[in-house]
Short mmCIF file of C-alpha atoms in Angstrom, two decimals:
data_model
loop_
_atom_site.label_atom_id
_atom_site.label_comp_id
_atom_site.label_asym_id
_atom_site.label_seq_id
_atom_site.Cartn_x
_atom_site.Cartn_y
_atom_site.Cartn_z
CA UNK Z 1 16.61 -21.41 -23.85
CA UNK Z 2 13.51 -21.94 -24.92
CA UNK Z 3 12.29 -19.55 -27.37
CA UNK Z 4 8.72 -20.14 -28.34
CA UNK Z 5 5.31 -19.57 -26.86
CA UNK Z 6 4.20 -21.94 -27.41
CA UNK Z 7 5.93 -24.10 -26.09
CA UNK Z 8 4.44 -26.44 -23.33
CA UNK Z 9 5.99 -25.53 -20.12
CA UNK Z 10 5.26 -21.10 -21.52
CA UNK Z 11 1.93 -22.23 -22.03
CA UNK Z 12 1.61 -24.10 -18.62
CA UNK Z 13 3.29 -20.97 -16.45
CA UNK Z 14 -0.14 -18.48 -18.35
CA UNK Z 15 -2.53 -20.62 -17.36
CA UNK Z 16 -0.80 -19.91 -14.23
CA UNK Z 17 -0.90 -16.86 -14.55
CA UNK Z 18 -4.62 -16.64 -15.54
CA UNK Z 19 -6.84 -19.17 -14.24
CA UNK Z 20 -6.94 -19.54 -10.57
CA UNK Z 21 -9.00 -23.05 -11.42
CA UNK Z 22 -5.47 -24.26 -13.05
CA UNK Z 23 -3.30 -23.21 -9.38
CA UNK Z 24 -5.95 -25.02 -7.36
CA UNK Z 25 -5.42 -28.22 -9.69
CA UNK Z 26 -1.98 -27.87 -9.20
CA UNK Z 27 -1.06 -26.61 -5.95
CA UNK Z 28 1.17 -23.36 -6.95
CA UNK Z 29 1.24 -20.09 -7.43
CA UNK Z 30 3.48 -17.70 -9.30
CA UNK Z 31 5.46 -14.95 -7.71
CA UNK Z 32 7.85 -12.26 -9.78
CA UNK Z 33 9.83 -9.54 -9.02
CA UNK Z 34 13.93 -10.33 -8.36
CA UNK Z 35 12.68 -9.96 -4.22
CA UNK Z 36 10.10 -11.85 -4.29
CA UNK Z 37 12.55 -14.59 -6.07
CA UNK Z 38 15.06 -14.43 -3.82
CA UNK Z 39 12.08 -14.55 -0.11
CA UNK Z 40 10.62 -18.02 -1.94
CA UNK Z 41 11.48 -20.47 1.26
CA UNK Z 42 13.50 -23.22 -0.20
CA UNK Z 43 10.35 -25.55 0.58
CA UNK Z 44 7.58 -23.99 -1.39
CA UNK Z 45 9.80 -23.43 -4.64
CA UNK Z 46 9.01 -25.77 -7.33
CA UNK Z 47 10.83 -23.78 -10.34
CA UNK Z 48 12.61 -20.71 -11.24
CA UNK Z 49 12.36 -18.78 -14.34
CA UNK Z 50 14.62 -15.75 -15.76
CA UNK Z 51 14.89 -13.82 -19.13
CA UNK Z 52 18.06 -13.74 -21.53
CA UNK Z 53 18.19 -9.55 -20.36
CA UNK Z 54 17.94 -11.16 -17.06
CA UNK Z 55 20.27 -13.89 -17.09
CA UNK Z 56 23.15 -11.79 -18.59
CA UNK Z 57 23.00 -9.45 -16.41
CA UNK Z 58 23.17 -11.46 -13.03
CA UNK Z 59 24.45 -14.79 -14.33
CA UNK Z 60 24.59 -16.05 -10.55
CA UNK Z 61 21.84 -13.87 -9.07
CA UNK Z 62 20.44 -16.90 -7.16
CA UNK Z 63 23.63 -19.61 -6.47
CA UNK Z 64 24.47 -22.56 -7.74
CA UNK Z 65 22.40 -24.52 -5.48
CA UNK Z 66 19.34 -22.56 -7.90
CA UNK Z 67 18.70 -24.18 -10.89
CA UNK Z 68 16.81 -21.55 -13.54
CA UNK Z 69 15.30 -21.88 -16.96
CA UNK Z 70 16.29 -19.15 -19.24
CA UNK Z 71 13.09 -17.29 -21.05
CA UNK Z 72 14.10 -15.40 -24.04
CA UNK Z 73 12.89 -11.74 -23.73
CA UNK Z 74 9.88 -12.57 -26.21
CA UNK Z 75 9.01 -15.87 -24.29
CA UNK Z 76 9.39 -14.00 -20.72
CA UNK Z 77 6.98 -10.50 -21.32
CA UNK Z 78 4.44 -13.58 -22.90
CA UNK Z 79 3.89 -15.00 -19.62
CA UNK Z 80 4.54 -11.94 -17.47
CA UNK Z 81 1.44 -10.89 -15.35
CA UNK Z 82 3.14 -7.28 -15.42
CA UNK Z 83 3.82 -4.44 -17.67
CA UNK Z 84 7.32 -3.78 -17.22
CA UNK Z 85 8.55 -7.06 -16.45
CA UNK Z 86 11.97 -7.65 -13.82
CA UNK Z 87 13.26 -10.75 -15.50
CA UNK Z 88 11.80 -13.01 -13.26
CA UNK Z 89 9.67 -15.80 -12.46
CA UNK Z 90 9.02 -18.32 -10.03
CA UNK Z 91 6.87 -21.14 -9.40
CA UNK Z 92 6.15 -21.90 -5.78
CA UNK Z 93 3.84 -24.63 -3.64
CA UNK Z 94 0.66 -23.41 -2.02
CA UNK Z 95 0.34 -23.32 1.42
CA UNK Z 96 -2.55 -25.17 3.50
CA UNK Z 97 -3.18 -24.08 6.37
CA UNK Z 98 -5.40 -25.27 9.44
CA UNK Z 99 -8.70 -23.14 10.69
CA UNK Z 100 -6.74 -23.02 14.16
CA UNK Z 101 -3.61 -21.51 13.35
CA UNK Z 102 -4.94 -18.70 12.83
CA UNK Z 103 -4.79 -18.46 16.32
CA UNK Z 104 -1.01 -18.53 15.64
CA UNK Z 105 0.47 -18.87 18.69
CA UNK Z 106 3.01 -20.31 16.80
CA UNK Z 107 4.45 -17.29 16.01
CA UNK Z 108 7.02 -14.70 16.86
CA UNK Z 109 6.43 -11.02 17.13
CA UNK Z 110 3.56 -10.55 18.13
CA UNK Z 111 1.74 -9.77 22.19
CA UNK Z 112 0.73 -13.03 22.44
CA UNK Z 113 -3.55 -13.04 21.92
CA UNK Z 114 -5.21 -14.04 18.34
CA UNK Z 115 -5.36 -10.95 16.38
CA UNK Z 116 -8.40 -12.15 12.81
CA UNK Z 117 -8.65 -9.86 10.18
CA UNK Z 118 -11.86 -12.15 8.86
CA UNK Z 119 -12.73 -10.65 4.88
CA UNK Z 120 -16.11 -11.32 4.00
CA UNK Z 121 -16.47 -11.11 -0.53
CA UNK Z 122 -14.15 -9.18 -0.88
CA UNK Z 123 -13.04 -8.30 -4.30
CA UNK Z 124 -10.34 -6.27 -5.45
CA UNK Z 125 -6.95 -7.79 -5.42
CA UNK Z 126 -4.86 -4.90 -4.72
CA UNK Z 127 -6.45 -4.05 -1.13
CA UNK Z 128 -6.73 -8.39 -0.39
CA UNK Z 129 -2.87 -7.91 -1.29
CA UNK Z 130 -2.04 -4.71 0.96
CA UNK Z 131 -4.55 -5.90 4.23
CA UNK Z 132 -2.03 -9.60 4.08
CA UNK Z 133 1.12 -6.74 3.19
CA UNK Z 134 -0.48 -5.10 7.05
CA UNK Z 135 -2.29 -7.38 8.11
CA UNK Z 136 1.71 -8.97 9.06
CA UNK Z 137 3.06 -5.83 9.74
CA UNK Z 138 0.51 -5.03 12.74
CA UNK Z 139 0.83 -8.92 14.25
CA UNK Z 140 -1.71 -9.95 12.97
CA UNK Z 141 -2.40 -13.63 13.61
CA UNK Z 142 -4.16 -14.68 10.68
CA UNK Z 143 -6.93 -14.01 8.29
CA UNK Z 144 -10.16 -15.74 7.45
CA UNK Z 145 -12.05 -15.32 4.05
CA UNK Z 146 -15.05 -15.89 2.78
CA UNK Z 147 -14.93 -18.18 -0.60
CA UNK Z 148 -16.13 -15.29 -2.20
CA UNK Z 149 -13.45 -13.03 -1.91
CA UNK Z 150 -11.02 -12.91 -4.85
CA UNK Z 151 -7.94 -15.29 -5.11
CA UNK Z 152 -5.47 -14.90 -2.78
CA UNK Z 153 -2.77 -16.66 -5.21
CA UNK Z 154 -4.18 -14.23 -7.61
CA UNK Z 155 -1.19 -12.48 -9.52
CA UNK Z 156 -1.88 -9.34 -8.57
CA UNK Z 157 -2.56 -9.60 -4.88
CA UNK Z 158 0.82 -11.65 -4.90
CA UNK Z 159 2.44 -8.31 -6.15
CA UNK Z 160 0.77 -6.17 -2.80
CA UNK Z 161 1.97 -8.36 -0.92
CA UNK Z 162 5.57 -8.41 -1.04
CA UNK Z 163 6.59 -11.42 0.33
CA UNK Z 164 4.45 -11.17 3.47
CA UNK Z 165 2.12 -14.09 1.56
CA UNK Z 166 5.12 -16.43 2.45
CA UNK Z 167 4.59 -16.29 6.27
CA UNK Z 168 0.90 -15.26 7.54
CA UNK Z 169 -1.42 -17.95 7.73
CA UNK Z 170 -4.71 -18.08 5.88
CA UNK Z 171 -8.00 -20.15 5.52
CA UNK Z 172 -10.68 -19.60 3.20
CA UNK Z 173 -13.81 -21.22 5.05
CA UNK Z 174 -16.63 -23.43 3.07
CA UNK Z 175 -19.08 -21.66 5.84
CA UNK Z 176 -17.72 -17.95 6.84
CA UNK Z 177 -20.28 -17.57 9.68
CA UNK Z 178 -20.01 -21.10 10.60
CA UNK Z 179 -16.18 -20.33 10.82
CA UNK Z 180 -16.74 -16.92 13.00
CA UNK Z 181 -18.76 -18.96 15.49
CA UNK Z 182 -15.94 -21.06 16.51
CA UNK Z 183 -13.70 -18.12 16.60
CA UNK Z 184 -16.05 -16.91 19.26
CA UNK Z 185 -16.39 -20.35 21.43
CA UNK Z 186 -12.63 -20.15 21.37
CA UNK Z 187 -13.03 -16.64 22.73
CA UNK Z 188 -12.02 -14.34 20.61
CA UNK Z 189 -14.39 -11.36 20.46
CA UNK Z 190 -15.62 -10.24 16.61
CA UNK Z 191 -15.92 -6.44 16.21
CA UNK Z 192 -17.70 -5.57 12.89
CA UNK Z 193 -16.31 -2.89 10.91
CA UNK Z 194 -20.24 -0.84 10.06
CA UNK Z 195 -20.99 2.48 8.52
CA UNK Z 196 -23.36 2.13 11.41
CA UNK Z 197 -21.09 0.82 14.35
CA UNK Z 198 -22.66 2.64 17.48
CA UNK Z 199 -18.82 2.56 19.27
CA UNK Z 200 -16.52 4.29 17.39
CA UNK Z 201 -13.10 1.99 16.42
CA UNK Z 202 -10.87 3.84 19.53
CA UNK Z 203 -12.92 3.18 22.34
CA UNK Z 204 -12.73 -0.46 21.93
CA UNK Z 205 -10.00 -2.89 23.56
CA UNK Z 206 -7.98 -5.31 21.67
CA UNK Z 207 -5.36 -6.73 23.84
CA UNK Z 208 -7.11 -9.79 24.72
CA UNK Z 209 -8.89 -11.97 21.63
CA UNK Z 210 -9.86 -10.33 19.10
CA UNK Z 211 -10.87 -10.07 15.59
CA UNK Z 212 -11.91 -7.14 13.12
CA UNK Z 213 -14.89 -8.72 9.98
CA UNK Z 214 -14.46 -6.59 7.08
CA UNK Z 215 -17.08 -6.95 3.70
CA UNK Z 216 -17.40 -5.47 0.16
CA UNK Z 217 -16.12 -2.88 -0.92
CA UNK Z 218 -19.41 -1.38 -2.33
CA UNK Z 219 -22.30 -3.40 -0.09
CA UNK Z 220 -19.60 -3.89 2.93
CA UNK Z 221 -20.30 -6.64 5.36
CA UNK Z 222 -23.81 -8.86 4.95
CA UNK Z 223 -26.26 -8.53 7.94
CA UNK Z 224 -26.44 -11.72 8.89
CA UNK Z 225 -22.10 -11.45 9.74
CA UNK Z 226 -22.57 -7.95 11.18
CA UNK Z 227 -25.40 -9.79 13.37
CA UNK Z 228 -23.12 -11.96 14.80
CA UNK Z 229 -19.77 -9.65 15.67
CA UNK Z 230 -20.10 -8.94 19.33
CA UNK Z 231 -20.12 -5.64 18.61
CA UNK Z 232 -20.38 -2.97 15.68
CA UNK Z 233 -16.93 -0.48 15.16
CA UNK Z 234 -17.27 2.83 12.86
CA UNK Z 235 -13.92 4.74 12.42
CA UNK Z 236 -15.22 8.37 12.38
CA UNK Z 237 -15.32 10.74 9.42
CA UNK Z 238 -14.36 13.94 8.53
CA UNK Z 239 -16.31 15.77 5.46
CA UNK Z 240 -18.08 14.22 2.70
CA UNK Z 241 -16.37 11.04 2.89
CA UNK Z 242 -19.18 8.24 2.95
CA UNK Z 243 -16.32 5.21 3.34
CA UNK Z 244 -12.86 4.53 3.68
CA UNK Z 245 -10.91 2.49 1.33
CA UNK Z 246 -11.81 -1.13 2.35
CA UNK Z 247 -8.01 -1.81 3.23
CA UNK Z 248 -7.69 1.29 4.48
CA UNK Z 249 -10.37 0.83 6.93
CA UNK Z 250 -9.06 -2.41 8.19
CA UNK Z 251 -5.76 -0.94 8.14
CA UNK Z 252 -6.37 1.45 10.75
CA UNK Z 253 -8.64 -0.29 13.01
CA UNK Z 254 -5.31 -3.21 12.57
CA UNK Z 255 -2.75 -1.06 14.14
CA UNK Z 256 -5.11 0.00 16.83
CA UNK Z 257 -4.89 -2.99 17.81
CA UNK Z 258 -1.11 -3.15 17.30
CA UNK Z 259 -0.84 0.27 19.03
CA UNK Z 260 -3.38 -0.97 22.07
CA UNK Z 261 -1.42 -3.96 22.57
CA UNK Z 262 2.49 -2.61 22.25
CA UNK Z 263 0.99 0.23 25.71
CA UNK Z 264 -0.30 -2.55 27.27
CA UNK Z 265 2.88 -4.95 27.02
CA UNK Z 266 5.38 -2.98 25.25
CA UNK Z 267 6.10 -5.85 22.67
CA UNK Z 268 4.18 -5.63 19.27
CA UNK Z 269 6.40 -4.26 16.81
CA UNK Z 270 9.68 -4.17 16.18
CA UNK Z 271 12.95 -1.53 17.73
CA UNK W 1 -26.00 11.63 -30.53
CA UNK W 2 -22.79 11.32 -31.12
CA UNK W 3 -21.91 8.18 -33.47
CA UNK W 4 -18.33 8.74 -34.91
CA UNK W 5 -14.79 8.08 -33.08
CA UNK W 6 -14.05 11.12 -35.10
CA UNK W 7 -15.55 13.85 -33.55
CA UNK W 8 -14.26 16.37 -32.41
CA UNK W 9 -15.63 16.76 -28.82
CA UNK W 10 -14.65 12.63 -28.49
CA UNK W 11 -10.78 13.81 -29.31
CA UNK W 12 -10.56 15.95 -27.13
CA UNK W 13 -12.40 14.02 -24.71
CA UNK W 14 -9.65 10.94 -24.86
CA UNK W 15 -7.51 13.70 -25.00
CA UNK W 16 -7.79 14.33 -21.15
CA UNK W 17 -8.29 11.28 -20.15
CA UNK W 18 -4.99 10.50 -21.35
CA UNK W 19 -2.17 13.81 -21.47
CA UNK W 20 -2.05 16.07 -17.80
CA UNK W 21 -0.61 18.49 -20.37
CA UNK W 22 -4.39 18.50 -21.91
CA UNK W 23 -5.79 18.86 -19.06
CA UNK W 24 -3.45 21.42 -17.64
CA UNK W 25 -3.83 23.91 -21.70
CA UNK W 26 -7.63 23.68 -20.64
CA UNK W 27 -7.75 23.79 -16.65
CA UNK W 28 -9.73 20.68 -16.63
CA UNK W 29 -10.42 17.24 -16.11
CA UNK W 30 -12.41 14.19 -16.70
CA UNK W 31 -14.93 12.51 -14.01
CA UNK W 32 -16.49 9.33 -14.55
CA UNK W 33 -20.04 7.57 -12.99
CA UNK W 34 -23.24 8.89 -11.49
CA UNK W 35 -22.14 9.00 -8.12
CA UNK W 36 -19.16 11.03 -8.89
CA UNK W 37 -21.56 12.87 -11.84
CA UNK W 38 -23.87 14.08 -9.17
CA UNK W 39 -21.03 15.09 -6.87
CA UNK W 40 -20.11 17.39 -9.25
CA UNK W 41 -20.15 21.82 -8.07
CA UNK W 42 -22.64 22.82 -10.06
CA UNK W 43 -19.97 25.89 -10.68
CA UNK W 44 -17.15 23.76 -11.82
CA UNK W 45 -19.26 21.23 -13.81
CA UNK W 46 -18.30 21.75 -17.74
CA UNK W 47 -19.87 19.45 -19.63
CA UNK W 48 -22.03 15.98 -19.64
CA UNK W 49 -22.07 13.01 -21.74
CA UNK W 50 -23.74 9.91 -21.20
CA UNK W 51 -23.97 6.06 -23.53
CA UNK W 52 -26.56 5.65 -25.15
CA UNK W 53 -27.84 2.63 -23.71
CA UNK W 54 -27.13 4.58 -19.48
CA UNK W 55 -29.78 7.66 -21.22
CA UNK W 56 -32.31 4.93 -22.49
CA UNK W 57 -32.95 3.79 -19.03
CA UNK W 58 -32.49 7.43 -16.94
CA UNK W 59 -33.61 9.79 -19.20
CA UNK W 60 -33.92 12.29 -16.22
CA UNK W 61 -30.93 11.55 -14.81
CA UNK W 62 -29.85 14.59 -13.83
CA UNK W 63 -32.82 16.81 -14.14
CA UNK W 64 -34.53 19.30 -16.90
CA UNK W 65 -31.45 22.01 -16.06
CA UNK W 66 -28.34 19.93 -16.94
CA UNK W 67 -28.08 18.90 -20.23
CA UNK W 68 -26.10 16.17 -21.49
CA UNK W 69 -24.25 15.10 -24.56
CA UNK W 70 -25.94 11.44 -25.18
CA UNK W 71 -22.45 9.02 -27.68
CA UNK W 72 -23.17 6.06 -28.96
CA UNK W 73 -22.04 2.70 -26.50
CA UNK W 74 -19.38 1.66 -28.68
CA UNK W 75 -18.04 5.62 -28.94
CA UNK W 76 -18.53 6.18 -25.15
CA UNK W 77 -16.38 2.90 -24.45
CA UNK W 78 -13.57 4.57 -26.15
CA UNK W 79 -13.59 6.94 -24.07
CA UNK W 80 -14.01 5.52 -20.64
CA UNK W 81 -11.21 5.00 -18.28
CA UNK W 82 -12.35 2.01 -17.24
CA UNK W 83 -13.30 -1.47 -18.10
CA UNK W 84 -16.83 -1.86 -17.31
CA UNK W 85 -17.98 1.96 -17.99
CA UNK W 86 -20.73 3.22 -15.60
CA UNK W 87 -22.27 5.39 -19.00
CA UNK W 88 -21.46 8.55 -17.58
CA UNK W 89 -19.11 11.10 -18.11
CA UNK W 90 -18.28 15.07 -16.61
CA UNK W 91 -15.26 17.05 -17.55
CA UNK W 92 -15.39 19.57 -14.22
CA UNK W 93 -12.70 22.65 -14.52
CA UNK W 94 -9.41 22.07 -12.23
CA UNK W 95 -9.25 23.82 -8.82
CA UNK W 96 -7.14 26.78 -8.25
CA UNK W 97 -5.82 26.58 -4.81
CA UNK W 98 -3.53 29.12 -2.76
CA UNK W 99 -0.37 27.52 -0.39
CA UNK W 100 -2.12 29.26 2.28
CA UNK W 101 -5.56 27.26 2.31
CA UNK W 102 -3.92 24.00 3.10
CA UNK W 103 -3.88 25.27 6.39
CA UNK W 104 -7.53 25.24 6.50
CA UNK W 105 -9.43 27.68 9.00
CA UNK W 106 -12.34 28.13 6.87
CA UNK W 107 -12.76 23.73 6.66
CA UNK W 108 -16.33 23.10 9.27
CA UNK W 109 -16.44 19.56 10.78
CA UNK W 110 -11.67 19.75 11.44
CA UNK W 111 -10.66 19.83 15.25
CA UNK W 112 -9.38 23.70 14.53
CA UNK W 113 -5.29 23.31 14.62
CA UNK W 114 -3.86 22.65 10.95
CA UNK W 115 -3.90 19.56 9.78
CA UNK W 116 -1.19 18.89 6.30
CA UNK W 117 0.07 15.64 4.73
CA UNK W 118 3.25 16.07 2.28
CA UNK W 119 4.06 13.99 -0.38
CA UNK W 120 7.28 13.80 -1.82
CA UNK W 121 7.44 11.85 -5.10
CA UNK W 122 4.61 9.95 -4.63
CA UNK W 123 4.06 7.92 -7.92
CA UNK W 124 0.92 5.75 -7.92
CA UNK W 125 -2.61 7.24 -8.44
CA UNK W 126 -4.23 4.55 -6.94
CA UNK W 127 -2.67 5.77 -3.77
CA UNK W 128 -2.24 9.40 -4.14
CA UNK W 129 -6.02 9.04 -5.59
CA UNK W 130 -6.58 6.81 -1.41
CA UNK W 131 -5.01 9.83 0.89
CA UNK W 132 -6.81 12.06 -0.21
CA UNK W 133 -10.41 10.22 0.02
CA UNK W 134 -8.69 9.10 3.40
CA UNK W 135 -7.60 12.65 4.10
CA UNK W 136 -10.87 14.22 4.04
CA UNK W 137 -11.99 11.39 6.76
CA UNK W 138 -9.47 12.20 8.90
CA UNK W 139 -9.89 15.84 8.99
CA UNK W 140 -7.02 16.79 7.12
CA UNK W 141 -7.03 20.79 6.49
CA UNK W 142 -4.82 20.72 3.07
CA UNK W 143 -1.93 18.58 1.05
CA UNK W 144 1.04 19.42 -0.46
CA UNK W 145 2.85 17.59 -3.09
CA UNK W 146 6.01 18.14 -4.48
CA UNK W 147 6.15 18.63 -8.56
CA UNK W 148 7.81 15.14 -9.13
CA UNK W 149 3.97 13.64 -7.69
CA UNK W 150 1.91 11.56 -10.13
CA UNK W 151 -0.95 14.55 -11.81
CA UNK W 152 -3.85 14.76 -9.16
CA UNK W 153 -6.28 14.63 -12.13
CA UNK W 154 -5.06 11.33 -13.59
CA UNK W 155 -7.88 9.58 -13.87
CA UNK W 156 -6.69 6.80 -12.17
CA UNK W 157 -6.51 9.38 -9.11
CA UNK W 158 -10.25 11.32 -9.59
CA UNK W 159 -11.93 7.53 -9.09
CA UNK W 160 -9.73 6.40 -5.55
CA UNK W 161 -10.50 9.42 -4.40
CA UNK W 162 -14.28 9.17 -4.49
CA UNK W 163 -15.30 12.40 -4.24
CA UNK W 164 -12.87 14.08 -2.15
CA UNK W 165 -10.97 15.88 -5.28
CA UNK W 166 -13.97 18.71 -4.84
CA UNK W 167 -13.34 19.12 -0.85
CA UNK W 168 -9.82 18.51 -0.11
CA UNK W 169 -7.18 21.74 -0.52
CA UNK W 170 -4.30 20.89 -2.46
CA UNK W 171 -0.95 22.47 -3.56
CA UNK W 172 1.66 21.29 -6.16
CA UNK W 173 4.80 23.17 -4.98
CA UNK W 174 7.35 24.83 -7.50
CA UNK W 175 9.96 24.30 -4.20
CA UNK W 176 8.61 21.23 -1.98
CA UNK W 177 11.46 22.05 0.51
CA UNK W 178 10.74 25.75 0.43
CA UNK W 179 7.06 24.94 1.64
CA UNK W 180 7.82 22.43 4.06
CA UNK W 181 10.41 25.96 5.65
CA UNK W 182 7.30 28.09 5.23
CA UNK W 183 4.70 26.18 6.56
CA UNK W 184 6.85 26.04 9.85
CA UNK W 185 7.80 29.22 9.76
CA UNK W 186 4.17 29.15 10.44
CA UNK W 187 4.26 27.20 13.38
CA UNK W 188 3.20 23.67 11.53
CA UNK W 189 5.86 20.84 13.16
CA UNK W 190 6.46 18.49 10.58
CA UNK W 191 6.95 14.79 10.68
CA UNK W 192 8.96 12.37 8.98
CA UNK W 193 7.34 8.93 8.09
CA UNK W 194 10.46 7.62 8.18
CA UNK W 195 11.54 3.37 8.07
CA UNK W 196 14.90 4.73 10.24
CA UNK W 197 11.68 6.87 13.12
CA UNK W 198 13.58 7.49 16.00
CA UNK W 199 10.15 7.25 17.31
CA UNK W 200 7.50 5.27 17.30
CA UNK W 201 4.37 7.20 15.29
CA UNK W 202 1.86 7.11 18.52
CA UNK W 203 4.38 8.68 21.42
CA UNK W 204 4.15 11.99 19.27
CA UNK W 205 1.10 14.62 20.09
CA UNK W 206 -0.05 15.96 17.17
CA UNK W 207 -3.07 18.06 18.76
CA UNK W 208 -1.65 21.74 17.05
CA UNK W 209 -0.32 22.36 14.10
CA UNK W 210 0.61 19.34 12.11
CA UNK W 211 2.58 17.99 9.45
CA UNK W 212 2.94 13.94 8.12
CA UNK W 213 5.82 14.33 5.23
CA UNK W 214 5.28 10.84 3.02
CA UNK W 215 7.96 9.74 -0.29
CA UNK W 216 8.05 7.62 -2.98
CA UNK W 217 6.68 4.34 -3.02
CA UNK W 218 10.00 2.85 -3.19
CA UNK W 219 12.53 5.04 -2.47
CA UNK W 220 10.59 7.35 0.29
CA UNK W 221 11.77 10.67 1.78
CA UNK W 222 14.82 12.29 0.39
CA UNK W 223 17.30 13.23 2.43
CA UNK W 224 17.52 15.99 2.59
CA UNK W 225 13.07 16.42 3.25
CA UNK W 226 14.17 14.00 5.50
CA UNK W 227 16.19 16.47 7.64
CA UNK W 228 14.51 19.32 7.17
CA UNK W 229 11.63 18.03 9.69
CA UNK W 230 10.97 18.73 13.28
CA UNK W 231 10.83 15.11 14.05
CA UNK W 232 10.97 11.53 12.21
CA UNK W 233 8.56 9.19 13.31
CA UNK W 234 8.24 5.12 12.38
CA UNK W 235 4.98 2.65 12.27
CA UNK W 236 6.03 -0.24 14.08
CA UNK W 237 6.82 -3.54 12.34
CA UNK W 238 6.16 -6.87 13.27
CA UNK W 239 7.32 -10.23 11.38
CA UNK W 240 9.73 -9.37 8.26
CA UNK W 241 7.28 -7.14 6.88
CA UNK W 242 10.38 -4.16 5.45
CA UNK W 243 7.56 -1.35 4.86
CA UNK W 244 4.23 -0.25 4.56
CA UNK W 245 2.15 0.83 1.51
CA UNK W 246 2.41 4.28 1.15
CA UNK W 247 -1.27 4.97 1.11
CA UNK W 248 -2.00 2.35 4.46
CA UNK W 249 1.38 4.43 6.50
CA UNK W 250 -0.06 8.04 5.88
CA UNK W 251 -3.79 7.18 7.01
CA UNK W 252 -2.26 5.46 9.85
CA UNK W 253 -0.87 8.60 10.66
CA UNK W 254 -3.68 10.41 9.96
CA UNK W 255 -6.65 8.86 11.06
CA UNK W 256 -3.98 8.30 14.83
CA UNK W 257 -4.04 12.33 14.57
CA UNK W 258 -7.57 12.61 14.28
CA UNK W 259 -7.78 9.86 17.06
CA UNK W 260 -5.84 12.23 19.32
CA UNK W 261 -7.99 15.18 18.32
CA UNK W 262 -10.67 13.74 19.22
CA UNK W 263 -9.40 12.86 22.12
CA UNK W 264 -9.04 16.21 23.21
CA UNK W 265 -11.29 18.02 21.80
CA UNK W 266 -14.76 15.64 21.35
CA UNK W 267 -14.83 16.75 17.92
CA UNK W 268 -13.14 16.19 14.72
CA UNK W 269 -15.77 13.12 13.50
CA UNK W 270 -19.02 12.92 13.10
CA UNK W 271 -21.29 10.92 14.50
#
């Protein structure tokens, strides 16, 4: 059992929790909690750490083929990113998708045509994680991100994905607009979510190859990116609300696409 | 200018930020930031505080008819609930709605029939604030909350509402299920958002008086509450996602109601 916070592994864990640079150098990220830990695909798992208390209560939680390193409760608390640590933490290999994979023809359970969400300068970790989670639910085939988005391997993002991080293809574009143009070249129709969008979102059709462009929480999409879209759409709002939360707006759009696709194919969604 | 954290007003501010009990005793709450401060309805405003730095940059930000109390930057930081304080903070009178007002016949911009969101044991402040914000946008007439929901006047909830707190009627029910039965007695059809819901949410109609029941983030609705609903609905999910974020699920439902109401009446939404 590791009982000192000056232990080298412990110091490294802290670095991985706090620094995107360190995570990218080592090509790993950290997940916390029993549920996230159980879902780690075997080939991605690097190492599992548990707290002393967790290990005493659940000595065979992971089975014999999955060794764990035990940390004293105090040491575990020092490396946990959560206020109430659940006692389990894994180092997981980062995913590396090609831009092509966002089109997702290999994915089961989607209605066929690509459905992409493209995020420009999204900053809030909770929003990004929630979008990844909803995206999987709605049958999105991949997520494109501009380089200035928050790091998808940030512990708060990971937590909000509730496991969708293991399954949703994503790609940080060196040149975001160039990548969008490539998608257009492949037949993806791009819809910019815009407060001055000319068309209510539910009057467009998303059954063909489609992509939603979602901008920064305060500024929205840049003018250049919005200009590139094939259409601008808006979510109508009652009252005096000026905008919706970015994850909510993205979710309403993704589920409208899901709804239309289910109507037209009878697929896209379990049960 | 107040320069000491042991000043009585400063101590009181801190109590109001941290304790629901104190807020309820004084029947006030705290809002932060220039935007939230400018939107406070005049009759609700108790007092405005600004930081020294904010006051120097914006000496006439609020106009002459609205006196401000200046706090030294250090003191302001000590009473702010945010990591990067924006230098403005107001004490605002709490709202007191009757349960009847959730039916919202007085509201302009809604499509007529009541649209209620009923929250049972919702715990995350960000989720509650986001639901209030989206609710206003979607034309919801009122929000019913069980007593064990997070406090709506929690600073994090307030922040996430982005001002909708000033306008959205809400009511904490002493007896949540009893209040739901009263709504049913008034012709409101109640839809329980449930993972084992038998009907995809978009196959029901929400143009008549409707209410959505949304449960706790981890446990969902209690069996008793779900049993009381007129119908159970589910949001279909692709992939291996087990559930959606509570605020996202609520938003998808609210905007499906908004979509249907716009289709049927041509109203419910600006522009």
